[in-house]
Tab-separated table of C-alpha atoms in Angstrom:
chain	number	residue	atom	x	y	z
A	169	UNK	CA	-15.609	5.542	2.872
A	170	UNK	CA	-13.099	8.409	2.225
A	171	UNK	CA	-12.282	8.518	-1.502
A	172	UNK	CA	-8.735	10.061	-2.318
A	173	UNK	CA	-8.391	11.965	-5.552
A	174	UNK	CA	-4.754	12.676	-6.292
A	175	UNK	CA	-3.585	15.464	-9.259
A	176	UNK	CA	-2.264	15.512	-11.466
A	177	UNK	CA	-2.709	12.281	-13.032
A	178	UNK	CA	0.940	12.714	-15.210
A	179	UNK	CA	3.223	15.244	-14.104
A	180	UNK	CA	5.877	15.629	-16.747
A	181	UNK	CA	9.316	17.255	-15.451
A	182	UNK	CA	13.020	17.402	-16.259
A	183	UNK	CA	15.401	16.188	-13.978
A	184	UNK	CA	16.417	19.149	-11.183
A	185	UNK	CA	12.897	20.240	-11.257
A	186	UNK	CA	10.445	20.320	-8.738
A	187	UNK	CA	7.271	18.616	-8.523
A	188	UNK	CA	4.142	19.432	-6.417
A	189	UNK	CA	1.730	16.657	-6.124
A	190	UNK	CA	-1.988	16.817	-4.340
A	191	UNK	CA	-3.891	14.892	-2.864
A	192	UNK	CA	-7.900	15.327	-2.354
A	193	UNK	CA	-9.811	13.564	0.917
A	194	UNK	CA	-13.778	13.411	0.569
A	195	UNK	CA	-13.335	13.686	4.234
A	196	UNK	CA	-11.431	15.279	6.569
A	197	UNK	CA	-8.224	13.204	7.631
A	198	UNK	CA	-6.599	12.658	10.280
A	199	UNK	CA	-2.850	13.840	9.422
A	200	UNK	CA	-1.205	11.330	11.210
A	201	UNK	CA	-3.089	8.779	9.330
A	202	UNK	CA	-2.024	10.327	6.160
A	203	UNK	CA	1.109	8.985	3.975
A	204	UNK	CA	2.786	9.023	0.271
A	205	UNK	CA	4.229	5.901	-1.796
A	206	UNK	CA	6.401	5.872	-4.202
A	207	UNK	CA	6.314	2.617	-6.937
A	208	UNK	CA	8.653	1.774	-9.604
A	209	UNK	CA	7.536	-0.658	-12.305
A	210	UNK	CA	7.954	-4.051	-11.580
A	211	UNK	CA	8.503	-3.436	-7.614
A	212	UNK	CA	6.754	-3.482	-4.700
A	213	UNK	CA	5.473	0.429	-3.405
A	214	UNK	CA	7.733	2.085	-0.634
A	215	UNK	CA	6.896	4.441	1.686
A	216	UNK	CA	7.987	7.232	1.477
A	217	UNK	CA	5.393	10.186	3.683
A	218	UNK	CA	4.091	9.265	7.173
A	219	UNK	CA	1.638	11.205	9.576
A	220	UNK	CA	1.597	13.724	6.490
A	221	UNK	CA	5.173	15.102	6.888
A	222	UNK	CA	7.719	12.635	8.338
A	223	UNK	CA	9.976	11.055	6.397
A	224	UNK	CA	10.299	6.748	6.359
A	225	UNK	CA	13.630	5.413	7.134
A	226	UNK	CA	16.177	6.201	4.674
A	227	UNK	CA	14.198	8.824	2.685
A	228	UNK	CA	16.265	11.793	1.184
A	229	UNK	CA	15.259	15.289	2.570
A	230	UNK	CA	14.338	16.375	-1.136
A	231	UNK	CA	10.944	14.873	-0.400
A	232	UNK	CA	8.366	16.101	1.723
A	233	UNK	CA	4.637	16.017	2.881
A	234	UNK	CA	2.613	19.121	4.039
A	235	UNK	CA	-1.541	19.271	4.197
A	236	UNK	CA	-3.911	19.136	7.125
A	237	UNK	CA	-8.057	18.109	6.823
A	238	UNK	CA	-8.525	17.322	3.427
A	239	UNK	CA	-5.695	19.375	1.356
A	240	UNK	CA	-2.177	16.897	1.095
A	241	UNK	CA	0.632	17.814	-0.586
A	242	UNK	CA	3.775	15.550	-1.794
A	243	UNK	CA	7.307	17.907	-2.782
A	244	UNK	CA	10.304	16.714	-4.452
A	245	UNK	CA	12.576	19.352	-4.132
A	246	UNK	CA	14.820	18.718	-6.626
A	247	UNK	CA	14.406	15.660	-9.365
A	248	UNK	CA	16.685	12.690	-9.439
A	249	UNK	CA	16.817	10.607	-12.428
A	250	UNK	CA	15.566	7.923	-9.512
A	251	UNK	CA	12.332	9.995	-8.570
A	252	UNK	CA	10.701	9.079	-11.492
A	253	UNK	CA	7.692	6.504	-10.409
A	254	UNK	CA	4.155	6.633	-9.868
A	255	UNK	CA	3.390	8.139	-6.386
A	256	UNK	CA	0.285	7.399	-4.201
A	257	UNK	CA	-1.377	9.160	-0.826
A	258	UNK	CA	-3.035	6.326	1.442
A	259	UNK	CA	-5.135	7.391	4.334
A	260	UNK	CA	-6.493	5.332	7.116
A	261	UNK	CA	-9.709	5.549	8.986
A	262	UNK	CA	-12.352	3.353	10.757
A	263	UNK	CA	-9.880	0.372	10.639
A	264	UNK	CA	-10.090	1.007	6.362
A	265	UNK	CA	-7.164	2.199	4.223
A	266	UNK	CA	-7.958	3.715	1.276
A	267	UNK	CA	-5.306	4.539	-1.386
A	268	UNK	CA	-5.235	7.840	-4.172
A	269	UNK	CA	-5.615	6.938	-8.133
A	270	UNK	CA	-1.483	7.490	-8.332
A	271	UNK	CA	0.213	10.593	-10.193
A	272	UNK	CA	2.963	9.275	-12.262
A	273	UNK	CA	5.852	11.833	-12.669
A	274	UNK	CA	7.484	11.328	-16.098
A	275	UNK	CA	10.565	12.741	-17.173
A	276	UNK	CA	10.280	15.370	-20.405
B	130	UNK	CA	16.271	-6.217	8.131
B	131	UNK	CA	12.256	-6.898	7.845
B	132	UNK	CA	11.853	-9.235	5.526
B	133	UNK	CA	8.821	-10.235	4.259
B	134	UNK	CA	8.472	-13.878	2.174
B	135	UNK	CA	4.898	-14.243	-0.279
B	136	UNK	CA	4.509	-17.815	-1.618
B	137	UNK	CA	0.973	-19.262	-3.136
B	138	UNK	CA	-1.213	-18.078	-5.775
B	139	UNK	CA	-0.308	-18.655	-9.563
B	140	UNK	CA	-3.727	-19.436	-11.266
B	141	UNK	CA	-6.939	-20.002	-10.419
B	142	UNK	CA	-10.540	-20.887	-11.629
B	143	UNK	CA	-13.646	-18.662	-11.617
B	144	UNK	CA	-15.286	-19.762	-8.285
B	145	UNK	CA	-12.447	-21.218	-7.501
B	146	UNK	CA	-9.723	-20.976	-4.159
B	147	UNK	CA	-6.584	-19.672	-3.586
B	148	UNK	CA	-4.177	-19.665	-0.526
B	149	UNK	CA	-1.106	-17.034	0.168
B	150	UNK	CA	1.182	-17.130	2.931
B	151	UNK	CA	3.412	-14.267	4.058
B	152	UNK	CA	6.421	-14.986	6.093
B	153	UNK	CA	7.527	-12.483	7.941
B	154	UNK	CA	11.244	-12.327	10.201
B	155	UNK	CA	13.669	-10.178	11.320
B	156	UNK	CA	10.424	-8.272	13.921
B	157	UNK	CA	8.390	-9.443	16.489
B	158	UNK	CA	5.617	-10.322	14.348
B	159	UNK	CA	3.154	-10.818	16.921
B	160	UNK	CA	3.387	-6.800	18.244
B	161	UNK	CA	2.312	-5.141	14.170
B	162	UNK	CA	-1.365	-4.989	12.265
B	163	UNK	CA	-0.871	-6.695	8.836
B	164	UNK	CA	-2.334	-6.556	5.382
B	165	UNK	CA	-2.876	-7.548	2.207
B	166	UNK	CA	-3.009	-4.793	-0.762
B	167	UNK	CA	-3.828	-5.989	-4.282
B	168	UNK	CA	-3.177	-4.094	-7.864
B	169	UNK	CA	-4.328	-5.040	-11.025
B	170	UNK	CA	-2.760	-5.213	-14.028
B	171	UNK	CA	-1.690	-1.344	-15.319
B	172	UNK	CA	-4.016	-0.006	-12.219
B	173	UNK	CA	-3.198	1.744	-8.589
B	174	UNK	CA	-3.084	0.274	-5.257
B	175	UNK	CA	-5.913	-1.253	-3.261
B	176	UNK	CA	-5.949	-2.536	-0.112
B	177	UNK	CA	-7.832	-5.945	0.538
B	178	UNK	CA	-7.844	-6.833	4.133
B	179	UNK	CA	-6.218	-6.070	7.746
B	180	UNK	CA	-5.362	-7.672	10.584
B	181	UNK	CA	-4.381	-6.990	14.210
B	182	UNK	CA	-1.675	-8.589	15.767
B	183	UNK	CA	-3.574	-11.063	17.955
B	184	UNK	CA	-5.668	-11.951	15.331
B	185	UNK	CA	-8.546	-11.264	17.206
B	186	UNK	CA	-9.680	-7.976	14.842
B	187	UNK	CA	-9.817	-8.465	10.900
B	188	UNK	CA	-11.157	-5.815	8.396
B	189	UNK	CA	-11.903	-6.260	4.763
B	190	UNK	CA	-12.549	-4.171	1.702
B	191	UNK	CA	-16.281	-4.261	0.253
B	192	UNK	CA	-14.471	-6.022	-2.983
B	193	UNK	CA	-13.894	-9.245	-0.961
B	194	UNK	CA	-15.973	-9.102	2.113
B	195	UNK	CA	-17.508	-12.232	2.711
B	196	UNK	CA	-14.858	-14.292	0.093
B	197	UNK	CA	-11.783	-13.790	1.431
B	198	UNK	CA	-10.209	-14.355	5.244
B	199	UNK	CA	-6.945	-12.660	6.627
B	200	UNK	CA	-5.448	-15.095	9.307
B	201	UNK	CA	-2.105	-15.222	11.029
B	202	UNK	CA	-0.640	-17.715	12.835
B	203	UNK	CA	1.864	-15.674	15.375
B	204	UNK	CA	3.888	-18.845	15.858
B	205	UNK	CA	4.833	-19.078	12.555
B	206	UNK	CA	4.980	-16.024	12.409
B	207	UNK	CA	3.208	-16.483	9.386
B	208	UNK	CA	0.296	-14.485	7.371
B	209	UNK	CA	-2.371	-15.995	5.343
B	210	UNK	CA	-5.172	-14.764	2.605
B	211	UNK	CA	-7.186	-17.472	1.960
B	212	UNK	CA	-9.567	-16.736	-1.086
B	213	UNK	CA	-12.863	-18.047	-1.994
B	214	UNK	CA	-15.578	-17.647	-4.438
B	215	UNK	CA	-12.685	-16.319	-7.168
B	216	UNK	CA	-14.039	-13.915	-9.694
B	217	UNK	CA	-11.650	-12.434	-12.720
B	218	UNK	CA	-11.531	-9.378	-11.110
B	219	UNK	CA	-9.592	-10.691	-8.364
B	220	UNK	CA	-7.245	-10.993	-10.710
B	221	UNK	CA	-3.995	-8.968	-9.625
B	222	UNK	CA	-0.321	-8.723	-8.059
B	223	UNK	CA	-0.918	-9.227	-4.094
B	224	UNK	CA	1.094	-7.644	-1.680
B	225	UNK	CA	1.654	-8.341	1.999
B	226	UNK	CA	2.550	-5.427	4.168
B	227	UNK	CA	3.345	-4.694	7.505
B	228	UNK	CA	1.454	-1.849	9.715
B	229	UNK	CA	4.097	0.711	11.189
B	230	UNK	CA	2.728	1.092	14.965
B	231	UNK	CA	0.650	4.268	15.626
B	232	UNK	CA	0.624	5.576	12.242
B	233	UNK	CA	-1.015	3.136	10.233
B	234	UNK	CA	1.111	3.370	7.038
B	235	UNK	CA	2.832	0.229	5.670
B	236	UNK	CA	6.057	0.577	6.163
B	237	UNK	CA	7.480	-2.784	4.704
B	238	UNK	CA	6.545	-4.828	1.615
B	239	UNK	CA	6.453	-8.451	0.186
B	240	UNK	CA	7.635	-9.124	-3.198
B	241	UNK	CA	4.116	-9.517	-4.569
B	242	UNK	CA	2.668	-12.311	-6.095
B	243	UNK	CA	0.678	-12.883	-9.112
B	244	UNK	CA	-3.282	-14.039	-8.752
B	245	UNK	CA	-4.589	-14.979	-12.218
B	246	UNK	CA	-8.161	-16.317	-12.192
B	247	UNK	CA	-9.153	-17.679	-15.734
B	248	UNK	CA	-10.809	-20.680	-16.940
């Protein structure tokens, strides 16, 4: 099983900021198999990251997904008050899907 | 609009079972992968079971391997969890989710529902 191991765990930002989150495979991953969630208490996850760097439906171009093999990377470009959730990678492989820990991005 | 409907669970006994049903509209159900994806209280994301659009392939986390089973019924376009053997682990908000095609992310969510097992 491929574990994920996201970092940081917090990531505490001001609003307008940028934030860089990571995301660790055991494994090498396939990128197209590779994608980002964001969650906001009390709600279901969205996605957000597909195939490691395309967008879901309806996602602002502030956020985007970069990595290849075992090295992923989530970007918000620029921090709305909105952005501020817990945000997880999810990979799939051998008909398994295995989710990060979650970094939760705070405001400061 | 996908929309995806959870009903069942609420409480249930150690040992116990539990049934949830997904209803899905708005897509041709039939044509997308499924599956369920669990979280327990103030934890992250994990994902419980899959299964194809036929029906004919499921997959299941260690966690619940021989306990629970994904179905579907394609005319009702309808998902099911049916869970046996209930331990308070199991314990946790459950989540349908649709399987976006070729890229195997989930790219639409139930509401969630609540699984409490407790004597």
């Amino acid at each position: 099983e491929i574990v994920l191991t996201q970092s940081p765990g917090t990531l505490s930002l001001s609003p307008g900021e940028r934030a860089t989150l990571s995301c660790w495979a055991s494994q090498s991953v396939s990128s197209r198999y590779l994608a980002w969630y964001q969650q906001k208490p009390g709600q279901a996850p969205r996605l957000l990251i597909y195939g490691a760097s395309s967008r879901a439906t309806g996602i602002p171009d502030r956020f985007s997904g970069s990595g290849s093999g075992t090295d992923f990377t989530l970007t918000i470009s620029r921090l709305e008050p909105e952005d501020f959730a817990v945000y997880y990678c999810q990979q799939y492989g051998s008909s398994l899907w295995t989710f990060g820990q979650g970094t939760k991005v705070e405001i400061k | 609009e996908v929309q995806l409907l959870q009903s069942g669970g609420a409480l249930g006994q150690p040992g116990g079972s539990l049934r949830l049903s997904c209803a899905a509209s708005e897509f041709t159900f039939s044509s997308y992968a499924m599956s369920w994806v669990r979280q327990a209280p103030g934890k992250g994301l994990e994902w419980v079971s899959g299964i194809s659009g036929s029906g004919d392939s499921t997959y299941y986390a260690d966690s619940v391997k021989g306990r629970f089973t994904i179905s579907r019924d394609n005319s009702k376009n309808t998902l099911y969890l049916q869970m046996n053997s209930l331990r308070a682990e199991d314990t946790a908000v459950y989540y349908c989710a649709k399987v976006g095609g070729g890229y195997k992310s989930f790219d639409n969510w139930g509401q969630g529902t609540l699984v409490t097992v407790s004597s």
